[in-house]
Amino acid sequence: MINLHYRTVFTFILLIQAAVQHTNAQSAYQVETKQPLTPMPATLWGLFFEDINRAADGGVYAEMVENRSFDFPKPMTAWETWPSNRLRDGVFLVINQSAQNAADPKYMEITTGAKDTVGLVNSGFDEGMAFKKELTYNLILRYRQLKAGIHCRAFIFDRRNHIIGHITLPLLAPADHDWHTQQMNIVPQDTAAGGKLLVIFEGAGKLDVDRISLFPTDTWKQRPGGLRADLVQKLYDLHPGFLRFPGGCIVEGNQIVHRYQWKHTIGNLEDRQMVQSIWADDVPDRQTPDYMESFGLGFFEYFQLCEDIGAEPLPIINVGMSCQFDAAEVVPVNELEPYIGDALDLVEFANGDTSTYWGRKRAQLGHPAPFHMKLLGVGNENWGPQYAEHLKLFTDRLKAKYPDVKLVNATGYSRNIPVFTYMDSVLRARKADIIDEHFYDTPKWFMDNSNRYDSYDRNGPKIFVGEYAAQSDRIGSMKNKNNLLTALAEACFMTGIERNAGVVSMASYAPLFAHVTGWQWTPNLIWFDNASSYVTPNYWVQYLFSNNKGTEVVPMTVGGKAIQGQDSTWASAVVDKEKHQLIIKLVNMSSKPSAKSIKLDAAVKSGTIITLSNTHTTIENSIANPGNIKPETAAFKAKGKNVSLTVKPNSLTLIKLDL
Ligand code: AHR
């Protein structure tokens, strides 16, 4: 009897549960297009750029010669003499004049006899140089002739050492002992990867060579010495609201001497003082001792890039502290003036008119108009009382002179730990403009925390989700993948950000770029080798949110609550007042299709449906298969105030409907 009773009750409970689940699956979502929650900040979805994983040198900065100026700590890095032993013969001699010229300390002195034919071979970054058939490449030589008589030729090779292009390089500059720059074009007869450059010196003479450089001409906007167009195009396509640069930990440096100093990154290339990247040795199993920052991509180019891709510039400056995971050096407060001065001068460089010292510098570099910088990050991923103390000094001075520039302040490397809560309370008490939060966590964490900002103070500081990425394994592991699972988990979290756009004003996935063999960190948004590039499912999620951000966030609920996990679904909605569109985003984390019915307070007409999905959440893209997973667009039929659809398994679905 007791047993029967127990069983009956148990069966009854199961039936109720099934009914509830059934009802959940079928219960209608409500979208109130006429009750906007908040305007959509134009900056919401942006980019985090750091020279990590060869993002700049060996990446988006299109220079093909590694160690072009012999200034690496080991000056023959990426170079060989040809024939191989001529360095020891004294034909080639590395001169180090760091005492006279710290920015450009080394050059190669070449002394040849009448019968000499010698050369320098550069193997390029990582897997070697990639050439495109019949594209013009600019070979640039910076040299001075001490004794005329040397003739130069240049050859480019494929990976099997077949010559695919060559030129004669008459040295036009007089033997006047002054440095000159000469440029020639070289055109490969074949497409090749894993290639090399050889510059040959013949005949009796004496020559100093300070730089040998090779750039493709198909750079972004065809700028000489510019950026890789395939990579910048991928940024442009995101229509990012802002670009944070130059990092990341490189802002701090492993030691204070290696910190990012923007004034060392502008003007003539030979004035840009190279430093070893913090990423050269920071990741024990991904050592890249040849990782140097040449600053060919420097602050002027970053501002120009922002302008090109329509992103608000968000530079981050060092706050007188080196990376707190590394040497954790702290500049004494009474020695901070040059650091604060650099910050003040940066605002003048970006925004000052040409009557100011730094505004004039900007004009001399080719941009008389200001860059209209509105945001400035003070410190990267700093924390603790010493950061709080430095920050106060920087803030007082910056606000006194530039009250309209909004300052971004850090809360360390993670959330809800004492490091974070301390900084968060300090910054809130100080009424900081914008607080930067970082999340590298599991997909589950991102799904479970889409409600994070629901309870944030609407009248407090704005939030910048400055770095985030779902991790399928530990950071830096080969198994840590940019797959559909991590991408969808981020999409769940992003519906929460979108819904809370009244408090979160900016968000950026991190890191942005990675070379397929030269990386230190996983996962990353865009991957490349020296010839090509591909985007990840995570990129497509960013793309879909950023290109469909609308102008107002509107409520989307089920049973009066935000949709964040009920029936394995996360959702948000925006209205685009300019296009008169409603855009609904639905994430289905279940491996089954799911029927949805959506009730609206306004009639809609047919539109489009965009879906990013696959039956396998482990699916990824790659250099060989860049289009394995990408969004599919189709027409979508709707009429009136009710919308029904079945979302695919493991999917992000956008429905765009004309209002
Ligand atoms: O995004 C990679 C690194 O993560 C950044 O350099 C740093 O800010 C964070 O620790």
XYZ file of C-alpha atoms and ligand atoms in Angstrom:
669
model
C 0.000 0.000 0.000
C 2.724 2.372 1.013
C 4.656 1.359 -2.076
C 1.691 1.923 -4.335
C 1.050 5.270 -2.772
C 4.714 6.263 -3.187
C 4.694 5.163 -6.829
C 1.485 7.002 -7.574
C 2.858 10.212 -6.101
C 6.135 9.779 -7.958
C 4.360 9.203 -11.282
C 2.195 12.238 -10.622
C 5.306 14.368 -9.973
C 6.882 13.137 -13.214
C 3.736 13.998 -15.107
C 3.715 17.498 -13.635
C 7.398 17.954 -14.520
C 6.782 16.773 -18.080
C 3.852 19.153 -18.351
C 5.954 22.042 -17.055
C 8.771 21.226 -19.458
C 6.294 20.907 -22.299
C 4.730 24.217 -21.377
C 8.169 25.859 -21.146
C 9.089 24.607 -24.582
C 5.876 25.960 -25.989
C 5.325 29.059 -23.860
C 5.355 32.207 -25.901
C 8.105 34.760 -25.724
C 7.019 38.365 -25.499
C 8.792 41.190 -27.304
C 7.752 44.745 -26.570
C 9.021 46.841 -29.417
C 7.340 49.966 -28.047
C 8.891 49.801 -24.570
C 12.627 50.396 -25.158
C 14.809 49.523 -22.173
C 17.740 51.671 -23.222
C 19.337 53.204 -26.294
C 22.035 51.006 -27.820
C 25.494 52.521 -27.274
C 27.286 52.846 -30.621
C 30.388 51.516 -28.885
C 28.893 48.312 -27.490
C 30.698 45.739 -29.642
C 34.353 46.546 -30.257
C 37.827 45.124 -30.625
C 40.727 44.367 -28.322
C 44.035 44.539 -30.183
C 47.276 43.344 -28.658
C 50.566 42.363 -30.257
C 50.327 38.821 -28.884
C 50.458 35.659 -31.043
C 52.347 37.719 -33.681
C 49.343 39.978 -34.152
C 51.468 42.969 -35.219
C 55.016 42.025 -36.268
C 54.658 38.877 -38.361
C 50.912 39.514 -38.554
C 48.801 42.482 -39.535
C 51.897 44.664 -40.018
C 52.765 43.462 -43.508
C 56.584 43.609 -43.210
C 57.939 40.291 -44.518
C 61.539 40.593 -43.301
C 62.013 39.563 -39.711
C 64.617 41.624 -37.832
C 64.831 44.022 -40.774
C 67.203 46.392 -38.981
C 69.480 43.860 -37.222
C 68.333 45.334 -33.900
C 67.125 42.097 -32.308
C 69.088 41.095 -29.177
C 70.774 38.511 -31.440
C 71.388 40.618 -34.548
C 71.544 37.635 -36.912
C 68.091 36.363 -35.889
C 66.296 35.327 -39.123
C 69.415 36.190 -41.141
C 72.169 34.035 -42.638
C 75.145 35.146 -44.603
C 75.691 33.629 -48.007
C 77.971 31.798 -48.423
C 77.456 30.729 -44.857
C 80.735 31.669 -43.133
C 81.236 35.247 -44.298
C 80.388 36.798 -40.909
C 83.534 35.301 -39.487
C 85.631 36.394 -42.486
C 84.970 40.011 -41.610
C 83.044 40.662 -44.843
C 79.982 41.214 -42.676
C 80.353 42.965 -39.354
C 77.528 43.901 -36.987
C 78.122 47.364 -35.539
C 76.377 48.266 -32.298
C 76.203 52.011 -31.655
C 73.663 51.885 -28.848
C 75.533 54.538 -26.879
C 75.001 57.050 -29.708
C 71.641 55.837 -30.970
C 69.518 53.845 -28.556
C 66.529 53.773 -30.908
C 68.393 52.233 -33.839
C 71.515 50.719 -32.345
C 72.718 48.144 -34.868
C 73.589 47.972 -38.529
C 75.539 45.682 -40.834
C 78.872 46.841 -42.204
C 79.789 45.108 -45.480
C 83.324 45.272 -46.823
C 83.904 43.481 -50.120
C 86.805 42.841 -52.464
C 86.697 42.956 -56.267
C 85.999 39.243 -56.605
C 83.445 38.973 -53.808
C 79.867 37.920 -54.348
C 78.264 37.696 -50.915
C 74.787 38.028 -49.567
C 72.305 38.152 -46.713
C 69.382 35.751 -46.611
C 66.260 36.469 -44.571
C 63.901 33.623 -43.785
C 60.894 35.786 -42.835
C 58.568 35.297 -39.879
C 57.569 31.830 -38.717
C 56.983 29.525 -41.708
C 58.702 31.878 -44.178
C 57.656 34.453 -46.738
C 54.488 34.054 -48.782
C 54.496 35.493 -52.309
C 51.658 36.078 -54.744
C 52.292 35.630 -58.437
C 52.661 38.934 -60.294
C 51.999 41.104 -57.271
C 54.523 43.923 -56.859
C 56.630 43.860 -53.696
C 58.601 46.873 -52.439
C 62.144 46.105 -51.448
C 63.571 48.895 -49.319
C 67.191 49.364 -48.407
C 68.448 51.880 -45.860
C 72.179 52.231 -46.362
C 75.157 54.494 -46.580
C 78.063 54.106 -48.947
C 81.423 54.545 -47.364
C 83.280 53.444 -50.496
C 81.364 53.213 -53.776
C 81.739 50.120 -55.919
C 79.282 47.574 -54.517
C 76.485 46.371 -56.809
C 73.374 44.795 -55.367
C 70.903 42.237 -56.594
C 67.935 40.708 -54.839
C 66.340 37.286 -55.301
C 63.215 35.754 -53.892
C 62.837 32.008 -53.480
C 60.082 29.507 -52.889
C 60.386 26.836 -50.183
C 62.369 24.527 -52.509
C 64.905 27.288 -53.131
C 63.718 27.928 -56.680
C 64.191 31.543 -57.706
C 60.774 33.077 -58.396
C 61.889 36.680 -58.882
C 64.963 38.876 -59.011
C 66.055 42.479 -59.563
C 69.209 44.497 -59.883
C 69.485 47.196 -57.268
C 71.679 50.058 -58.457
C 72.797 51.967 -55.381
C 71.782 55.466 -56.337
C 72.870 57.317 -53.237
C 76.277 58.997 -53.333
C 79.188 57.731 -51.252
C 78.654 60.640 -48.881
C 78.561 58.675 -45.628
C 74.930 59.703 -45.097
C 72.053 57.301 -44.648
C 69.732 56.998 -47.651
C 66.626 54.969 -48.330
C 66.092 53.394 -51.708
C 63.119 51.442 -52.923
C 62.788 48.952 -55.786
C 60.000 46.700 -56.997
C 60.258 42.967 -57.298
C 57.559 40.796 -58.894
C 57.403 37.029 -58.297
C 56.612 34.829 -61.294
C 54.908 32.337 -59.047
C 52.824 32.057 -55.899
C 54.847 30.524 -53.114
C 54.876 29.946 -49.360
C 57.837 29.241 -47.107
C 59.968 31.595 -49.203
C 63.097 33.672 -48.570
C 64.798 36.858 -49.650
C 68.475 37.048 -50.648
C 70.265 40.359 -51.179
C 73.628 40.013 -52.909
C 76.559 42.428 -52.746
C 79.237 42.274 -55.477
C 82.430 44.142 -56.303
C 84.884 46.077 -54.171
C 83.439 48.646 -51.790
C 82.180 49.397 -48.313
C 78.539 49.704 -47.391
C 76.570 50.011 -44.167
C 73.080 48.527 -44.275
C 70.657 49.594 -41.551
C 67.450 48.096 -42.875
C 66.334 45.602 -45.497
C 62.583 45.545 -45.797
C 60.050 43.858 -48.070
C 56.354 44.754 -48.246
C 53.564 43.599 -50.541
C 51.769 46.429 -52.348
C 48.304 44.974 -51.789
C 48.180 46.362 -48.262
C 45.065 47.860 -46.691
C 44.238 50.992 -48.738
C 47.457 50.255 -50.690
C 49.443 52.147 -48.064
C 53.177 51.635 -48.544
C 54.621 49.874 -45.515
C 51.076 49.240 -44.359
C 48.828 46.534 -42.957
C 47.679 43.206 -44.351
C 44.430 43.876 -46.194
C 42.907 40.425 -45.573
C 43.238 40.921 -41.817
C 42.083 44.544 -41.650
C 39.117 43.684 -43.867
C 38.001 41.167 -41.250
C 38.082 43.920 -38.624
C 36.281 46.342 -40.883
C 33.538 43.778 -41.553
C 32.735 43.714 -37.843
C 31.924 47.446 -37.913
C 33.445 47.701 -34.457
C 32.345 50.424 -32.081
C 35.851 50.904 -30.691
C 39.395 49.590 -30.935
C 41.355 49.109 -27.734
C 45.113 49.150 -28.364
C 48.002 48.320 -27.964
C 47.003 45.683 -25.375
C 46.967 43.889 -23.065
C 50.029 42.975 -21.053
C 52.376 44.616 -23.561
C 51.220 47.964 -22.159
C 52.782 46.952 -18.847
C 55.787 44.935 -20.099
C 57.418 42.182 -18.061
C 59.646 44.933 -16.623
C 58.997 48.640 -16.548
C 61.803 49.189 -19.081
C 59.820 47.061 -21.554
C 56.567 48.957 -21.058
C 54.784 50.392 -24.074
C 55.900 53.979 -24.661
C 53.782 55.522 -27.387
C 56.280 58.275 -28.135
C 58.747 55.588 -29.196
C 56.285 54.297 -31.790
C 55.696 57.300 -34.046
C 57.663 58.961 -36.838
C 60.597 57.556 -38.794
C 61.023 53.815 -38.455
C 64.610 54.225 -37.284
C 63.384 56.366 -34.387
C 61.018 53.680 -33.084
C 62.869 51.925 -30.324
C 62.210 48.200 -30.391
C 61.538 46.192 -27.224
C 61.311 42.517 -26.513
C 57.698 41.452 -26.214
C 56.408 40.232 -22.876
C 55.108 37.282 -24.915
C 58.629 36.192 -25.913
C 58.986 34.064 -22.792
C 55.853 34.535 -20.713
C 54.215 31.240 -21.671
C 56.534 28.393 -20.636
C 55.588 25.919 -23.370
C 55.255 28.548 -26.111
C 58.624 30.296 -25.961
C 59.274 32.704 -28.844
C 62.612 34.362 -28.010
C 62.527 36.204 -31.344
C 59.300 38.044 -30.431
C 60.219 41.720 -30.671
C 57.980 44.753 -31.020
C 59.328 46.836 -33.890
C 56.445 49.340 -33.579
C 56.145 49.544 -37.367
C 52.508 49.485 -36.299
C 52.703 52.387 -33.863
C 50.287 54.823 -32.292
C 49.793 56.943 -35.419
C 48.919 53.800 -37.390
C 46.570 52.605 -34.632
C 44.668 55.894 -34.708
C 44.586 55.727 -38.499
C 43.274 52.158 -38.318
C 40.491 53.271 -35.975
C 39.516 55.945 -38.459
C 39.616 53.468 -41.356
C 37.338 50.943 -39.684
C 35.057 53.493 -38.041
C 36.016 52.556 -34.463
C 36.417 54.915 -31.511
C 40.080 54.850 -30.458
C 40.679 53.500 -26.957
C 44.411 53.648 -26.246
C 45.651 52.171 -22.976
C 48.598 53.794 -21.234
C 51.020 52.476 -18.668
C 50.306 53.675 -15.133
C 53.859 53.340 -13.799
C 53.588 49.621 -13.092
C 54.947 46.609 -14.951
C 52.922 43.420 -15.328
C 51.816 42.266 -11.885
C 52.176 38.612 -12.950
C 55.800 39.341 -13.868
C 58.350 41.665 -12.232
C 55.478 43.720 -10.722
C 57.659 46.829 -10.582
C 56.046 49.969 -9.244
C 57.446 53.384 -10.078
C 57.698 55.514 -6.912
C 55.005 58.145 -6.749
C 57.509 60.982 -6.817
C 58.904 59.644 -10.119
C 55.583 59.327 -11.915
C 55.674 62.689 -13.674
C 57.044 61.401 -17.023
C 54.359 58.724 -17.063
C 51.574 61.201 -16.369
C 53.154 63.543 -18.905
C 53.005 60.780 -21.541
C 49.287 60.361 -20.856
C 48.586 64.102 -21.111
C 50.694 64.391 -24.259
C 48.826 61.494 -25.813
C 45.537 63.363 -25.537
C 47.196 66.361 -27.156
C 48.633 64.140 -29.904
C 45.171 62.717 -30.630
C 43.027 65.799 -30.168
C 45.179 68.924 -30.051
C 45.050 71.415 -32.878
C 48.128 72.134 -34.929
C 49.139 75.028 -32.709
C 49.989 72.529 -29.962
C 53.302 70.682 -29.865
C 51.837 67.191 -30.190
C 49.011 68.268 -32.502
C 51.684 69.630 -34.838
C 53.566 66.326 -34.647
C 50.399 64.513 -35.706
C 49.988 66.931 -38.608
C 53.598 66.346 -39.653
C 52.875 62.632 -39.744
C 50.097 63.333 -42.234
C 46.961 63.899 -40.156
C 46.304 67.593 -39.472
C 42.738 66.898 -38.300
C 42.362 65.605 -34.745
C 41.447 61.976 -34.150
C 38.696 63.000 -31.686
C 39.721 60.523 -29.021
C 37.027 60.276 -26.335
C 38.273 57.290 -24.334
C 41.551 56.565 -22.572
C 42.503 53.493 -20.555
C 44.714 54.199 -17.537
C 46.501 50.935 -16.778
C 45.845 47.613 -18.431
C 45.038 44.743 -16.094
C 46.222 46.364 -12.867
C 44.927 46.003 -9.346
C 45.641 46.673 -5.683
C 46.252 49.754 -3.512
C 49.330 50.807 -5.470
C 47.322 50.895 -8.679
C 44.580 52.792 -6.869
C 47.138 55.342 -5.689
C 48.718 55.809 -9.129
C 45.337 55.959 -10.784
C 44.225 58.810 -8.550
C 47.241 60.882 -9.545
C 46.708 60.200 -13.250
C 42.966 60.825 -13.024
C 43.277 64.157 -11.211
C 45.680 65.498 -13.798
C 43.856 64.134 -16.827
C 40.455 65.298 -15.636
C 41.784 68.758 -14.788
C 42.990 69.241 -18.354
C 40.657 67.013 -20.382
C 37.398 66.611 -18.456
C 35.564 65.244 -21.500
C 37.830 62.270 -22.068
C 36.267 59.248 -20.363
C 38.780 57.173 -18.439
C 38.726 53.384 -18.392
C 39.989 51.850 -15.127
C 41.032 48.245 -14.457
C 39.849 45.725 -11.882
C 42.562 43.110 -12.391
C 42.371 39.821 -14.199
C 39.231 38.154 -12.930
C 35.853 38.750 -11.326
C 34.385 38.242 -7.860
C 37.777 37.639 -6.195
C 39.205 39.999 -3.567
C 41.426 41.643 -6.188
C 38.326 42.529 -8.174
C 36.038 43.510 -5.307
C 38.661 45.824 -3.816
C 39.196 47.713 -7.078
C 35.500 47.701 -7.891
C 34.625 49.335 -4.567
C 37.443 51.891 -4.881
C 36.362 52.818 -8.391
C 32.681 53.041 -7.504
C 33.461 55.256 -4.504
C 35.472 57.500 -6.819
C 32.660 57.570 -9.370
C 34.961 56.284 -12.108
C 33.779 56.755 -15.679
C 34.224 53.207 -16.938
C 35.261 49.985 -15.163
C 37.028 47.259 -17.130
C 36.176 43.620 -16.278
C 37.887 40.507 -17.711
C 36.485 36.981 -18.072
C 38.320 33.926 -19.318
C 36.140 31.055 -18.160
C 34.297 27.874 -19.075
C 31.386 27.819 -21.535
C 29.155 26.936 -18.588
C 30.257 30.041 -16.722
C 29.319 32.220 -19.674
C 25.922 30.539 -19.930
C 25.254 30.779 -16.192
C 26.296 34.417 -15.955
C 24.277 36.063 -18.687
C 22.390 37.675 -15.794
C 25.562 39.242 -14.355
C 24.643 42.801 -15.193
C 20.923 42.595 -14.383
C 21.635 43.837 -10.864
C 24.350 46.416 -11.606
C 23.728 49.976 -10.497
C 22.294 51.894 -13.457
C 23.582 55.162 -12.034
C 27.105 53.972 -11.297
C 30.119 53.721 -13.599
C 29.660 52.202 -17.044
C 31.126 48.756 -17.590
C 33.654 47.766 -20.228
C 33.825 43.990 -20.645
C 37.344 44.528 -21.914
C 38.471 40.927 -22.352
C 36.372 37.796 -22.537
C 36.468 34.406 -24.215
C 35.011 31.012 -23.328
C 37.667 28.355 -22.802
C 37.147 24.728 -23.814
C 40.428 23.876 -22.035
C 43.080 25.835 -20.129
C 44.382 29.087 -21.636
C 47.260 28.432 -24.003
C 46.468 24.733 -24.424
C 46.390 23.301 -27.933
C 43.079 21.750 -26.926
C 41.555 25.126 -26.108
C 39.382 25.570 -29.159
C 37.569 28.235 -31.073
C 34.638 25.946 -31.713
C 30.885 26.295 -31.914
C 30.403 25.433 -28.241
C 32.586 28.286 -26.977
C 31.087 30.650 -29.557
C 27.510 29.880 -28.512
C 28.366 30.169 -24.820
C 29.724 33.650 -25.547
C 26.520 34.403 -27.469
C 24.479 33.480 -24.353
C 26.560 35.922 -22.294
C 26.278 38.566 -25.002
C 22.467 38.456 -24.899
C 22.901 39.467 -21.243
C 25.267 42.280 -22.218
C 22.882 43.464 -24.900
C 19.955 43.438 -22.498
C 22.071 45.469 -20.082
C 23.451 47.920 -22.617
C 22.260 50.650 -20.267
C 25.128 49.782 -17.947
C 27.606 47.909 -20.172
C 28.776 50.405 -22.756
C 31.576 48.388 -24.397
C 32.675 44.775 -24.787
C 35.516 43.091 -26.654
C 36.527 39.476 -27.204
C 40.215 38.796 -26.469
C 42.690 38.176 -27.908
C 41.960 39.232 -31.460
C 44.634 37.696 -33.714
C 46.865 34.626 -33.700
C 49.413 33.166 -36.081
C 48.754 29.445 -36.565
C 52.302 28.495 -35.591
C 53.530 31.639 -33.813
C 50.822 31.856 -31.120
C 51.266 31.954 -27.337
C 47.617 32.093 -26.284
C 44.452 30.190 -27.122
C 41.659 30.792 -28.073
C 41.692 33.809 -30.423
C 39.164 35.454 -32.705
C 41.000 35.433 -36.060
C 43.809 33.081 -37.130
C 46.277 33.486 -39.961
C 49.461 32.202 -41.516
C 51.745 34.287 -43.712
C 49.568 33.727 -46.775
C 45.980 33.618 -45.615
C 43.579 33.895 -42.705
C 40.297 32.558 -41.402
C 37.662 33.535 -38.888
C 36.325 31.408 -36.052
C 32.741 30.634 -34.998
C 33.445 33.096 -32.174
C 34.126 35.763 -34.806
C 30.789 35.004 -36.458
C 29.025 35.507 -33.138
C 30.741 38.879 -32.756
C 29.897 39.700 -36.355
C 26.205 38.890 -35.952
C 25.816 40.904 -32.748
C 27.873 43.856 -33.957
C 26.233 44.142 -37.357
C 22.780 43.793 -35.836
C 22.999 45.930 -32.750
C 20.045 48.134 -33.619
C 19.408 51.465 -31.955
C 17.339 50.452 -28.902
C 17.204 47.436 -26.653
C 13.659 46.176 -26.135
C 12.314 43.691 -23.575
C 12.152 40.053 -24.595
C 10.761 37.819 -21.869
C 9.111 34.539 -21.038
C 6.662 34.531 -18.141
C 7.792 38.062 -17.338
C 11.472 37.068 -16.984
C 14.502 37.563 -19.182
C 15.235 34.510 -21.313
C 18.459 33.133 -19.920
C 18.515 29.373 -19.864
C 14.828 28.407 -19.733
C 14.373 25.574 -22.221
C 18.144 25.851 -22.972
C 17.482 29.183 -24.686
C 19.049 32.612 -24.278
C 17.559 35.573 -26.106
C 17.538 39.329 -26.534
C 15.929 41.798 -28.906
C 16.658 45.206 -30.366
C 14.863 47.619 -32.610
C 16.617 49.517 -35.357
C 14.680 52.754 -35.579
C 16.483 53.877 -38.719
C 15.775 50.697 -40.636
C 12.377 50.122 -38.933
C 13.427 46.623 -38.039
C 13.046 44.293 -35.105
C 16.046 42.021 -34.587
C 15.658 39.004 -32.306
C 18.641 36.908 -31.224
C 18.038 33.380 -29.966
C 20.689 30.967 -28.739
C 19.690 27.322 -28.520
C 22.233 25.411 -26.412
C 20.344 22.144 -26.820
C 21.327 19.496 -29.347
C 17.669 19.305 -30.379
C 15.595 21.668 -32.511
C 13.310 23.865 -30.472
C 9.942 25.333 -31.447
C 9.451 28.975 -30.496
C 6.467 31.189 -30.617
C 6.969 34.915 -30.146
C 4.240 37.448 -29.432
C 4.865 41.050 -30.435
C 3.175 44.313 -29.594
C 3.466 45.479 -33.194
C 2.808 43.857 -36.516
C 5.798 42.713 -38.545
C 6.360 41.784 -42.139
C 8.570 39.075 -43.532
C 12.298 39.453 -43.287
C 15.378 37.296 -43.007
C 16.660 34.601 -40.716
C 20.380 34.115 -40.126
C 21.601 30.942 -38.467
C 24.966 29.850 -37.154
C 24.615 26.189 -36.239
C 25.874 22.669 -36.572
C 25.018 19.265 -35.178
C 28.562 19.100 -33.750
C 29.528 21.729 -31.211
C 33.187 20.816 -31.733
C 33.176 22.132 -35.300
C 35.909 24.690 -36.080
C 37.296 26.568 -39.060
C 40.908 26.308 -40.206
C 43.320 27.572 -42.853
C 42.434 24.532 -44.996
C 38.680 24.776 -44.296
C 37.909 28.420 -43.540
C 34.215 28.029 -44.329
C 33.448 24.894 -42.308
C 31.061 26.887 -40.195
C 29.576 30.237 -41.098
C 26.165 31.905 -40.859
C 23.470 30.995 -43.388
C 20.873 33.565 -44.431
C 17.378 32.780 -45.724
C 14.069 34.515 -46.220
C 11.715 34.352 -43.251
C 7.936 34.525 -43.485
C 6.019 36.408 -40.836
C 2.890 38.512 -40.703
C 1.074 40.225 -37.877
C 1.933 40.026 -34.206
C 2.806 36.340 -33.865
C 6.027 34.783 -35.026
C 6.689 31.056 -34.998
C 9.846 29.234 -35.850
C 11.894 26.202 -34.958
C 15.465 27.041 -34.093
C 18.145 24.573 -35.070
C 20.127 22.506 -32.590
C 23.264 24.221 -31.227
C 22.457 27.517 -32.867
C 22.519 31.264 -32.783
C 19.532 32.513 -34.768
C 18.781 36.078 -35.748
C 15.387 37.032 -37.113
C 15.240 40.425 -38.757
C 11.725 41.628 -39.379
C 10.365 44.820 -40.878
C 8.176 46.642 -38.419
O 44.333 38.741 -23.801
C 45.532 38.200 -23.381
C 45.977 38.778 -22.045
O 45.035 38.502 -21.059
C 46.114 40.267 -22.009
O 47.339 40.671 -22.472
C 45.959 40.595 -20.554
O 45.387 41.864 -20.370
C 45.135 39.465 -20.018
O 45.748 38.869 -18.942
